[in-house]
Amino acid sequence: MSSFQVNGLCAGYGEKKVIDCLSFSLENGRLMGVLGANGSGKTTLIRSICGILRHEGECILEGVKLEGLSPRQLSQKCSYIPQRSGITIDISALDVVLMGFNPQLGLLERPTDAIKKQALAALDHAGIGSMAEMNYMHLSEGQKQLCILARTLVIKGRLLLLDEPESALDFRFRYRMLEIIRNWVRQDSRFALVALHDPMLALNYCDELMLLKNGRNIGVIHPSLDSFERMEEMLCEIYGSISLTACRDKAGRKHIILLNEGADGP
């Protein structure tokens, strides 16, 4: 049995159904990316699994049905990074990361020095250690996203859910973020489901890619195993006429490149 399963998930907003009876599975130690055009249901899927949206169906993590957990229990098992943090008060970047320890602390219990040391290490790992005492509200959108990632790193959860975490990051940090997430997943055989806007980022960092179209799973790609021909055929369902090629960087690492082959391309 797969360690994380989603069975018959249906969700939407009011009368509008966005996710239509979606099912998939994910083994532990794997990073799954979710690709799809705007409106395909990526955000709705992530928000449903983490309990923000009411839905039909079930999500089972290592034998535990997530729908039966209290908000506190769910926060101990799952971490969620939205496109925007929702934080609108003056608070330091360090204090934002310390929020990640709340599920582990008792009522009115304050973080210990050891906890603060872990939070500082997480900020440093995310590449913004020098900003620990800065006002979170004064950070750029990309820096805020890295701060929220640092908060996630200190949580001992099993499942990480991210909604287009690369959207506010520049070229350098978006690759760093995916590398951090991939390493986090492989450590202690965790799980991550990441909705991504950038298909090349997904192809080069994810173990597998689920393709969404009109709220349905139209197929799964395994970039390290599947032929370029198969991946091109499936990705064309989302992006139109594309082709894939490979190149190597100066260190000899292989990278997959996606090219637009449409008539209206450059």
Coordinates of N, CA and C in Angstrom, one line a residue, residues 23-261:
S23 N -8.0 10.8 -7.8 CA -7.3 9.8 -7.0 C -5.8 9.7 -7.5
F24 N -4.9 9.5 -6.5 CA -3.5 9.2 -6.8 C -2.9 8.7 -5.5
S25 N -1.6 8.3 -5.7 CA -0.9 7.8 -4.5 C 0.6 8.3 -4.6
L26 N 1.2 8.3 -3.5 CA 2.6 8.7 -3.4 C 3.4 7.9 -2.4
E27 N 4.5 7.4 -2.8 CA 5.4 6.6 -1.8 C 6.2 7.5 -1.0
N28 N 6.6 7.1 0.2 CA 7.4 7.9 1.1 C 8.8 8.1 0.5
G29 N 9.4 9.3 0.8 CA 10.7 9.7 0.3 C 10.6 10.3 -1.2
R30 N 9.4 10.6 -1.6 CA 9.2 11.1 -3.0 C 8.6 12.5 -3.0
L31 N 9.0 13.3 -4.0 CA 8.6 14.6 -4.2 C 7.7 14.6 -5.5
M32 N 6.4 14.9 -5.3 CA 5.5 14.9 -6.5 C 5.2 16.3 -6.8
G33 N 5.4 16.7 -8.1 CA 5.0 18.0 -8.6 C 3.6 17.9 -9.2
V34 N 2.9 19.0 -9.2 CA 1.5 19.0 -9.9 C 1.6 20.1 -10.9
L35 N 1.4 19.8 -12.2 CA 1.4 20.7 -13.3 C 0.0 20.8 -13.9
G36 N -0.4 22.0 -14.3 CA -1.6 22.2 -15.0 C -1.8 23.7 -15.4
A37 N -2.6 23.9 -16.4 CA -2.9 25.3 -16.8 C -3.6 26.0 -15.7
N38 N -3.7 27.3 -15.8 CA -4.4 28.1 -14.8 C -5.9 27.6 -14.8
G39 N -6.4 27.4 -13.6 CA -7.8 27.0 -13.4 C -7.9 25.5 -13.5
S40 N -6.8 24.7 -13.5 CA -6.9 23.3 -13.6 C -7.2 22.6 -12.3
G41 N -7.0 23.3 -11.2 CA -7.4 22.8 -9.9 C -6.2 22.5 -9.0
K42 N -5.0 23.1 -9.3 CA -3.8 22.8 -8.5 C -4.0 23.4 -7.1
T43 N -4.4 24.6 -7.0 CA -4.5 25.2 -5.7 C -5.7 24.6 -4.9
T44 N -6.8 24.3 -5.6 CA -7.9 23.6 -4.9 C -7.5 22.3 -4.3
L45 N -6.7 21.5 -5.1 CA -6.2 20.2 -4.6 C -5.4 20.4 -3.3
I46 N -4.4 21.3 -3.3 CA -3.6 21.5 -2.2 C -4.4 22.0 -1.0
R47 N -5.3 22.9 -1.2 CA -6.1 23.5 -0.1 C -7.1 22.4 0.5
S48 N -7.5 21.5 -0.3 CA -8.4 20.4 0.1 C -7.6 19.4 1.0
I49 N -6.5 19.0 0.6 CA -5.7 18.0 1.3 C -5.3 18.6 2.7
C50 N -5.0 19.9 2.8 CA -4.5 20.4 4.1 C -5.7 20.8 5.0
G51 N -7.0 20.6 4.5 CA -8.1 20.8 5.3 C -8.7 22.2 5.3
I52 N -8.3 23.1 4.4 CA -8.8 24.4 4.3 C -10.2 24.4 3.6
L53 N -10.3 23.6 2.6 CA -11.5 23.5 1.8 C -12.3 22.2 2.1
R54 N -13.6 22.3 2.3 CA -14.4 21.1 2.5 C -14.4 20.3 1.2
H55 N -14.4 19.0 1.3 CA -14.3 18.2 0.1 C -15.0 16.8 0.4
E56 N -15.2 16.1 -0.7 CA -15.6 14.7 -0.6 C -14.4 13.8 -0.9
G57 N -14.5 12.5 -0.5 CA -13.3 11.7 -0.7 C -12.5 11.6 0.6
E58 N -11.3 11.0 0.5 CA -10.5 10.9 1.7 C -9.0 11.0 1.3
C59 N -8.2 11.4 2.3 CA -6.8 11.6 2.2 C -6.2 10.8 3.3
I60 N -5.4 9.8 3.0 CA -4.8 8.9 4.0 C -3.3 8.9 4.0
L61 N -2.7 9.3 5.2 CA -1.3 9.5 5.3 C -0.8 8.4 6.3
E62 N 0.0 7.5 5.8 CA 0.5 6.4 6.6 C -0.5 5.8 7.5
G63 N -1.7 5.4 6.9 CA -2.7 4.7 7.6 C -3.7 5.6 8.3
V64 N -3.4 6.9 8.4 CA -4.3 7.8 9.2 C -5.1 8.7 8.2
K65 N -6.4 8.7 8.4 CA -7.3 9.5 7.6 C -7.2 11.0 8.1
L66 N -6.8 11.9 7.2 CA -6.6 13.2 7.6 C -7.9 13.9 8.0
E67 N -9.0 13.5 7.3 CA -10.3 14.2 7.6 C -10.8 14.0 9.0
G68 N -10.2 13.0 9.7 CA -10.7 12.7 11.1 C -9.9 13.4 12.1
L69 N -8.9 14.2 11.7 CA -8.0 14.8 12.7 C -8.5 16.2 13.1
S70 N -8.1 16.6 14.3 CA -8.4 18.0 14.7 C -7.4 18.9 14.1
P71 N -7.7 20.2 14.0 CA -6.7 21.1 13.4 C -5.3 21.0 14.0
R72 N -5.2 20.9 15.3 CA -3.9 20.7 15.9 C -3.2 19.4 15.5
Q73 N -3.9 18.3 15.5 CA -3.3 17.1 15.1 C -2.9 17.1 13.6
L74 N -3.7 17.8 12.8 CA -3.4 17.9 11.3 C -2.1 18.7 11.1
S75 N -2.0 19.8 11.9 CA -0.8 20.7 11.8 C 0.5 19.9 12.2
Q76 N 0.4 18.9 13.1 CA 1.5 18.1 13.5 C 2.0 17.1 12.4
K77 N 1.1 16.8 11.5 CA 1.4 15.8 10.4 C 1.6 16.5 9.1
C78 N 1.0 17.6 8.8 CA 1.1 18.3 7.5 C 1.5 19.7 7.7
S79 N 2.3 20.2 6.7 CA 2.8 21.6 6.7 C 2.3 22.1 5.3
Y80 N 1.8 23.4 5.3 CA 1.2 24.0 4.1 C 1.9 25.3 3.9
I81 N 2.4 25.6 2.7 CA 2.9 26.8 2.3 C 2.1 27.4 1.1
P82 N 1.3 28.4 1.4 CA 0.4 29.0 0.4 C 1.2 30.0 -0.5
Q83 N 0.6 30.5 -1.6 CA 1.2 31.5 -2.4 C 1.5 32.8 -1.6
R84 N 0.7 33.1 -0.7 CA 0.9 34.3 0.2 C 0.7 33.8 1.6
S85 N 1.5 34.3 2.5 CA 1.5 33.8 3.9 C 0.3 34.2 4.7
G86 N -0.3 35.4 4.4 CA -1.4 35.9 5.2 C -0.9 36.7 6.4
I87 N 0.3 36.7 6.7 CA 0.8 37.5 7.8 C 0.8 39.0 7.5
T88 N 0.2 39.8 8.3 CA 0.0 41.2 8.0 C 0.4 42.1 9.2
I89 N 1.1 41.6 10.2 CA 1.5 42.3 11.3 C 3.0 42.5 11.4
D90 N 3.5 43.5 12.1 CA 4.9 43.7 12.3 C 5.5 42.7 13.2
I91 N 6.3 41.8 12.6 CA 6.9 40.7 13.4 C 8.2 40.4 12.8
S92 N 9.2 39.9 13.5 CA 10.5 39.6 13.0 C 10.5 38.3 12.2
A93 N 11.4 38.2 11.3 CA 11.5 36.9 10.5 C 11.7 35.7 11.5
L94 N 12.5 35.9 12.5 CA 12.7 34.9 13.5 C 11.5 34.4 14.2
D95 N 10.6 35.4 14.5 CA 9.4 35.1 15.2 C 8.4 34.3 14.3
V96 N 8.5 34.6 13.0 CA 7.7 33.9 12.0 C 8.1 32.4 12.0
V97 N 9.4 32.2 12.0 CA 9.8 30.8 12.0 C 9.5 30.1 13.4
L98 N 9.5 30.8 14.5 CA 9.2 30.2 15.8 C 7.7 29.8 15.8
M99 N 6.9 30.4 15.0 CA 5.5 29.9 14.9 C 5.4 28.4 14.6
G100 N 6.4 28.0 13.8 CA 6.4 26.6 13.5 C 6.4 25.6 14.6
F101 N 6.9 26.1 15.8 CA 7.0 25.2 16.9 C 5.7 25.2 17.8
N102 N 4.7 26.0 17.4 CA 3.5 26.1 18.2 C 2.8 24.8 18.5
P103 N 2.7 23.9 17.5 CA 2.1 22.6 17.8 C 2.8 21.8 18.8
Q104 N 4.1 22.1 19.1 CA 4.9 21.3 20.0 C 4.9 21.9 21.4
L105 N 4.4 23.2 21.5 CA 4.4 23.9 22.8 C 3.1 23.9 23.5
G106 N 3.1 23.9 24.8 CA 1.9 24.0 25.6 C 1.3 25.4 25.6
L107 N 0.2 25.5 26.2 CA -0.5 26.8 26.3 C 0.4 27.8 27.1
L108 N 0.7 28.9 26.5 CA 1.5 30.0 27.1 C 3.0 29.6 27.3
E109 N 3.4 28.5 26.8 CA 4.8 28.1 26.9 C 5.6 28.8 25.8
R110 N 6.7 29.4 26.2 CA 7.6 30.2 25.4 C 8.7 29.3 24.8
P111 N 9.2 29.7 23.6 CA 10.3 28.9 23.0 C 11.5 29.0 23.8
T112 N 12.2 27.9 23.9 CA 13.5 27.8 24.7 C 14.6 28.3 23.8
D113 N 15.8 28.5 24.4 CA 17.0 28.9 23.7 C 17.3 27.9 22.6
A114 N 17.1 26.6 22.9 CA 17.4 25.5 22.0 C 16.5 25.6 20.7
I115 N 15.2 26.0 21.0 CA 14.3 26.2 19.9 C 14.7 27.3 19.0
K116 N 15.1 28.4 19.7 CA 15.5 29.6 18.9 C 16.7 29.3 18.1
K117 N 17.6 28.5 18.6 CA 18.8 28.1 17.8 C 18.4 27.3 16.6
Q118 N 17.4 26.4 16.7 CA 16.9 25.7 15.6 C 16.3 26.6 14.5
A119 N 15.6 27.6 15.0 CA 14.9 28.5 14.1 C 15.9 29.3 13.3
L120 N 17.0 29.8 14.0 CA 18.0 30.5 13.3 C 18.8 29.7 12.3
A121 N 19.0 28.4 12.6 CA 19.6 27.5 11.7 C 18.8 27.3 10.4
A122 N 17.4 27.2 10.6 CA 16.5 27.0 9.5 C 16.6 28.3 8.6
L123 N 16.6 29.5 9.2 CA 16.7 30.7 8.3 C 18.0 30.7 7.6
D124 N 19.1 30.3 8.2 CA 20.4 30.2 7.5 C 20.3 29.2 6.4
H125 N 19.7 28.1 6.6 CA 19.6 27.0 5.6 C 18.8 27.5 4.4
A126 N 17.8 28.4 4.6 CA 17.0 28.9 3.6 C 17.7 30.1 2.8
G127 N 18.8 30.5 3.3 CA 19.6 31.6 2.7 C 19.3 33.0 3.1
I128 N 18.6 33.1 4.2 CA 18.2 34.5 4.7 C 18.5 34.6 6.2
G129 N 19.6 33.9 6.7 CA 20.0 34.0 8.1 C 20.3 35.4 8.6
S130 N 20.8 36.2 7.7 CA 21.1 37.6 8.1 C 19.9 38.5 8.3
M131 N 18.7 38.0 8.0 CA 17.5 38.8 8.1 C 16.6 38.4 9.3
A132 N 17.2 37.6 10.2 CA 16.4 37.1 11.3 C 15.7 38.1 12.1
E133 N 16.3 39.3 12.3 CA 15.7 40.3 13.2 C 15.0 41.4 12.3
M134 N 15.0 41.2 11.0 CA 14.3 42.2 10.2 C 12.7 42.0 10.3
N135 N 12.0 43.1 10.1 CA 10.6 43.1 10.1 C 10.1 42.3 8.9
Y136 N 9.3 41.2 9.1 CA 8.8 40.4 8.1 C 8.1 41.2 7.0
M137 N 7.4 42.2 7.4 CA 6.6 43.0 6.5 C 7.5 43.8 5.5
H138 N 8.7 44.0 5.9 CA 9.6 44.7 5.0 C 10.4 43.9 4.1
L139 N 10.2 42.6 4.1 CA 10.9 41.6 3.2 C 10.3 41.7 1.9
S140 N 11.0 41.3 0.8 CA 10.4 41.1 -0.5 C 9.5 39.9 -0.5
E141 N 8.7 39.7 -1.5 CA 7.8 38.6 -1.5 C 8.6 37.3 -1.6
G142 N 9.7 37.3 -2.3 CA 10.5 36.1 -2.4 C 11.2 35.8 -1.0
Q143 N 11.7 36.8 -0.3 CA 12.2 36.6 1.0 C 11.2 36.1 2.0
K144 N 10.0 36.6 1.9 CA 8.9 36.1 2.7 C 8.7 34.6 2.5
Q145 N 8.7 34.2 1.2 CA 8.4 32.8 0.9 C 9.5 31.9 1.5
L146 N 10.8 32.4 1.4 CA 11.9 31.7 2.0 C 11.8 31.6 3.5
C147 N 11.2 32.7 4.1 CA 11.0 32.7 5.6 C 10.0 31.6 6.0
I148 N 8.9 31.6 5.2 CA 7.9 30.6 5.5 C 8.4 29.2 5.2
L149 N 9.3 29.0 4.3 CA 9.9 27.7 4.1 C 10.8 27.3 5.3
A150 N 11.5 28.3 5.8 CA 12.3 28.1 7.0 C 11.4 27.6 8.2
R151 N 10.2 28.2 8.3 CA 9.3 27.8 9.3 C 8.9 26.4 9.2
T152 N 8.7 26.0 7.9 CA 8.3 24.6 7.6 C 9.4 23.6 7.9
L153 N 10.7 24.0 7.8 CA 11.8 23.1 8.0 C 11.9 22.7 9.5
V154 N 11.4 23.5 10.4 CA 11.5 23.2 11.8 C 10.3 22.3 12.3
I155 N 9.3 22.1 11.5 CA 8.2 21.3 11.8 C 8.5 19.8 11.6
K156 N 8.2 19.0 12.5 CA 8.5 17.6 12.3 C 7.3 16.8 11.6
G157 N 6.7 17.5 10.7 CA 5.6 16.8 10.0 C 6.0 15.8 9.0
R158 N 5.1 15.1 8.4 CA 5.4 14.0 7.5 C 5.1 14.4 6.0
L159 N 4.1 15.3 5.9 CA 3.7 15.7 4.6 C 3.8 17.2 4.4
L160 N 4.4 17.6 3.3 CA 4.6 19.0 3.0 C 3.7 19.3 1.7
L161 N 2.9 20.4 1.8 CA 2.0 20.8 0.7 C 2.4 22.2 0.4
L162 N 2.7 22.5 -0.9 CA 3.1 23.8 -1.3 C 2.3 24.2 -2.6
D163 N 1.9 25.5 -2.6 CA 1.2 26.0 -3.7 C 2.0 27.0 -4.5
E164 N 2.6 26.6 -5.6 CA 3.5 27.4 -6.4 C 4.5 28.3 -5.6
P165 N 5.3 27.6 -4.8 CA 6.3 28.3 -3.9 C 7.3 29.1 -4.7
E166 N 7.5 28.8 -6.0 CA 8.6 29.4 -6.8 C 8.1 30.7 -7.4
S167 N 6.8 31.0 -7.3 CA 6.2 32.1 -8.1 C 6.8 33.5 -7.8
A168 N 7.2 33.7 -6.5 CA 7.8 35.0 -6.1 C 9.3 35.0 -6.0
L169 N 9.9 33.9 -6.4 CA 11.4 33.8 -6.2 C 12.1 34.1 -7.5
D170 N 13.3 34.7 -7.4 CA 14.1 34.9 -8.6 C 14.8 33.6 -9.0
F171 N 15.5 33.7 -10.1 CA 16.1 32.5 -10.8 C 16.9 31.6 -9.8
R172 N 17.8 32.3 -9.0 CA 18.7 31.6 -8.1 C 17.9 30.9 -7.0
F173 N 17.0 31.6 -6.4 CA 16.4 31.0 -5.2 C 15.3 30.0 -5.5
R174 N 14.7 30.0 -6.7 CA 13.7 29.0 -7.0 C 14.3 27.7 -7.1
Y175 N 15.5 27.6 -7.6 CA 16.2 26.3 -7.7 C 16.7 25.9 -6.3
R176 N 17.1 26.8 -5.5 CA 17.6 26.5 -4.1 C 16.4 26.0 -3.3
M177 N 15.2 26.6 -3.5 CA 14.0 26.1 -2.7 C 13.7 24.7 -3.0
L178 N 13.7 24.3 -4.3 CA 13.3 23.0 -4.7 C 14.3 22.0 -4.2
E179 N 15.6 22.4 -4.2 CA 16.6 21.5 -3.7 C 16.5 21.3 -2.2
I180 N 16.1 22.3 -1.5 CA 15.9 22.2 0.0 C 14.7 21.3 0.2
I181 N 13.6 21.5 -0.5 CA 12.4 20.6 -0.4 C 12.7 19.2 -0.7
R182 N 13.5 18.9 -1.8 CA 13.8 17.5 -2.1 C 14.6 16.9 -1.1
N183 N 15.6 17.6 -0.5 CA 16.4 17.0 0.6 C 15.6 16.7 1.8
W184 N 14.7 17.7 2.1 CA 13.8 17.5 3.3 C 12.9 16.2 3.1
V185 N 12.5 16.0 1.9 CA 11.6 14.8 1.7 C 12.4 13.5 1.9
R186 N 13.6 13.5 1.3 CA 14.4 12.3 1.4 C 14.9 12.0 2.8
Q187 N 15.1 13.0 3.6 CA 15.4 12.8 5.0 C 14.3 12.3 5.7
D188 N 14.4 11.1 6.4 CA 13.4 10.5 7.1 C 12.2 10.0 6.3
S189 N 12.4 9.9 4.9 CA 11.4 9.4 4.0 C 10.0 10.1 4.2
R190 N 10.1 11.4 4.0 CA 8.8 12.2 4.1 C 8.1 12.2 2.8
F191 N 7.1 13.1 2.7 CA 6.3 13.2 1.4 C 6.2 14.7 1.1
A192 N 6.1 15.1 -0.2 CA 5.8 16.4 -0.5 C 5.0 16.4 -1.8
L193 N 4.0 17.3 -1.8 CA 3.2 17.5 -3.0 C 3.2 19.0 -3.3
V194 N 3.8 19.4 -4.5 CA 4.1 20.8 -4.8 C 3.4 21.2 -6.1
A195 N 2.5 22.1 -6.0 CA 1.9 22.7 -7.3 C 2.9 23.7 -7.8
L196 N 3.3 23.5 -9.1 CA 4.3 24.3 -9.7 C 3.8 25.0 -11.0
H197 N 4.3 26.2 -11.1 CA 4.0 27.0 -12.3 C 5.1 26.8 -13.4
D198 N 6.3 26.5 -13.0 CA 7.4 26.3 -14.0 C 7.6 24.9 -14.3
P199 N 7.3 24.4 -15.5 CA 7.5 23.0 -15.8 C 8.9 22.5 -15.9
M200 N 9.8 23.4 -16.3 CA 11.2 22.9 -16.3 C 11.8 22.7 -14.9
L201 N 11.4 23.5 -13.9 CA 11.7 23.3 -12.5 C 11.2 22.0 -12.1
A202 N 10.0 21.7 -12.4 CA 9.3 20.5 -12.0 C 10.0 19.2 -12.6
L203 N 10.4 19.3 -13.9 CA 11.0 18.2 -14.6 C 12.4 17.9 -14.0
N204 N 13.1 18.9 -13.5 CA 14.4 18.7 -13.0 C 14.5 18.4 -11.6
Y205 N 13.5 18.6 -10.8 CA 13.6 18.4 -9.3 C 12.6 17.4 -8.8
C206 N 11.5 17.1 -9.5 CA 10.5 16.2 -8.9 C 10.7 14.8 -9.3
D207 N 10.4 13.8 -8.4 CA 10.5 12.4 -8.7 C 9.4 12.0 -9.7
E208 N 8.2 12.6 -9.5 CA 7.1 12.3 -10.4 C 6.2 13.6 -10.6
L209 N 5.5 13.7 -11.7 CA 4.7 14.8 -12.0 C 3.3 14.3 -12.3
M210 N 2.3 14.9 -11.6 CA 0.9 14.6 -11.9 C 0.4 15.7 -12.7
L211 N -0.3 15.4 -13.8 CA -0.8 16.4 -14.7 C -2.3 16.6 -14.5
L212 N -2.7 17.8 -14.2 CA -4.1 18.1 -14.0 C -4.7 18.8 -15.2
K213 N -5.9 18.4 -15.6 CA -6.6 19.1 -16.7 C -8.1 19.0 -16.3
N214 N -8.7 20.2 -16.2 CA -10.2 20.3 -15.8 C -10.5 19.5 -14.5
G215 N -9.5 19.6 -13.6 CA -9.8 18.9 -12.3 C -9.6 17.4 -12.2
R216 N -9.0 16.9 -13.3 CA -8.8 15.4 -13.4 C -7.3 15.1 -13.6
N217 N -6.9 14.0 -13.0 CA -5.5 13.5 -13.2 C -5.5 12.8 -14.6
I218 N -4.7 13.4 -15.5 CA -4.7 12.8 -16.9 C -3.4 12.0 -17.1
G219 N -2.6 11.9 -16.1 CA -1.4 11.0 -16.2 C -0.3 11.5 -15.3
V220 N 0.6 10.6 -15.1 CA 1.8 10.8 -14.2 C 3.1 10.6 -15.0
I221 N 4.0 11.5 -14.9 CA 5.3 11.5 -15.5 C 6.4 11.2 -14.5
H222 N 7.3 10.3 -14.9 CA 8.5 10.1 -14.1 C 9.7 10.6 -14.9
P223 N 10.2 11.8 -14.6 CA 11.2 12.4 -15.5 C 12.5 11.6 -15.6
S224 N 12.9 10.9 -14.6 CA 14.2 10.1 -14.6 C 14.0 8.8 -15.3
L225 N 12.8 8.4 -15.6 CA 12.5 7.0 -16.2 C 11.9 7.1 -17.5
D226 N 11.0 8.0 -17.7 CA 10.2 8.1 -19.0 C 11.0 8.6 -20.1
S227 N 10.6 8.2 -21.3 CA 11.3 8.7 -22.6 C 10.8 10.1 -22.8
F228 N 11.6 10.9 -23.5 CA 11.2 12.2 -23.9 C 9.9 12.2 -24.8
E229 N 9.8 11.2 -25.6 CA 8.6 11.1 -26.5 C 7.4 11.0 -25.6
R230 N 7.4 10.1 -24.6 CA 6.2 10.0 -23.8 C 5.9 11.2 -23.0
M231 N 6.9 11.9 -22.4 CA 6.7 13.1 -21.7 C 6.2 14.2 -22.6
E232 N 6.8 14.3 -23.8 CA 6.3 15.3 -24.7 C 4.8 15.2 -25.0
E233 N 4.4 13.9 -25.3 CA 3.0 13.6 -25.6 C 2.1 14.1 -24.5
M234 N 2.5 13.8 -23.3 CA 1.6 14.1 -22.1 C 1.6 15.6 -21.8
L235 N 2.8 16.2 -21.9 CA 2.9 17.7 -21.6 C 2.2 18.5 -22.6
C236 N 2.1 18.0 -23.9 CA 1.4 18.7 -24.9 C -0.1 18.9 -24.6
E237 N -0.7 18.0 -23.7 CA -2.0 18.1 -23.3 C -2.3 19.4 -22.5
I238 N -1.2 19.9 -21.9 CA -1.3 21.1 -21.0 C -0.8 22.3 -21.7
Y239 N 0.4 22.2 -22.4 CA 1.1 23.4 -22.9 C 1.1 23.5 -24.4
G240 N 0.3 22.7 -25.1 CA 0.3 22.8 -26.5 C 1.6 22.1 -27.1
S241 N 2.0 22.6 -28.3 CA 3.1 22.0 -29.0 C 4.4 22.3 -28.3
I242 N 5.1 21.4 -27.7 CA 6.4 21.6 -27.0 C 7.3 20.4 -27.4
S243 N 8.6 20.6 -27.1 CA 9.5 19.5 -27.3 C 10.5 19.6 -26.1
L244 N 11.1 18.5 -25.8 CA 12.1 18.4 -24.7 C 13.5 18.0 -25.3
T245 N 14.5 18.6 -24.7 CA 15.9 18.3 -25.0 C 16.6 18.2 -23.7
A246 N 17.9 17.8 -23.7 CA 18.7 17.7 -22.5 C 20.0 18.4 -22.8
C247 N 20.6 19.0 -21.7 CA 21.9 19.6 -21.8 C 22.6 19.3 -20.4
R248 N 23.9 19.6 -20.4 CA 24.6 19.4 -19.2 C 25.3 20.7 -18.8
D249 N 25.3 20.9 -17.4 CA 26.0 22.1 -17.0 C 27.5 21.9 -16.9
K250 N 28.2 22.9 -16.4 CA 29.7 22.7 -16.4 C 30.2 21.6 -15.4
A251 N 29.3 21.3 -14.5 CA 29.7 20.2 -13.5 C 29.3 18.8 -14.1
G252 N 28.7 18.8 -15.3 CA 28.3 17.5 -15.9 C 26.9 17.0 -15.5
R253 N 26.1 17.8 -14.8 CA 24.8 17.4 -14.4 C 23.8 17.6 -15.5
K254 N 22.9 16.7 -15.7 CA 22.0 16.7 -16.8 C 20.8 17.5 -16.4
H255 N 20.3 18.4 -17.4 CA 19.1 19.2 -17.2 C 18.2 19.0 -18.4
I256 N 16.9 18.9 -18.0 CA 15.8 18.8 -19.1 C 15.4 20.2 -19.5
I257 N 15.3 20.5 -20.8 CA 14.9 21.8 -21.3 C 13.6 21.6 -22.0
L258 N 12.6 22.5 -21.8 CA 11.3 22.5 -22.5 C 11.3 23.6 -23.5
L259 N 11.0 23.3 -24.7 CA 10.9 24.3 -25.8 C 9.5 24.5 -26.4
N260 N 9.1 25.7 -26.7 CA 7.8 26.0 -27.3 C 7.9 25.7 -28.8
E261 N 7.1 24.8 -29.3 CA 7.2 24.5 -30.8 C 5.9 25.1 -31.5

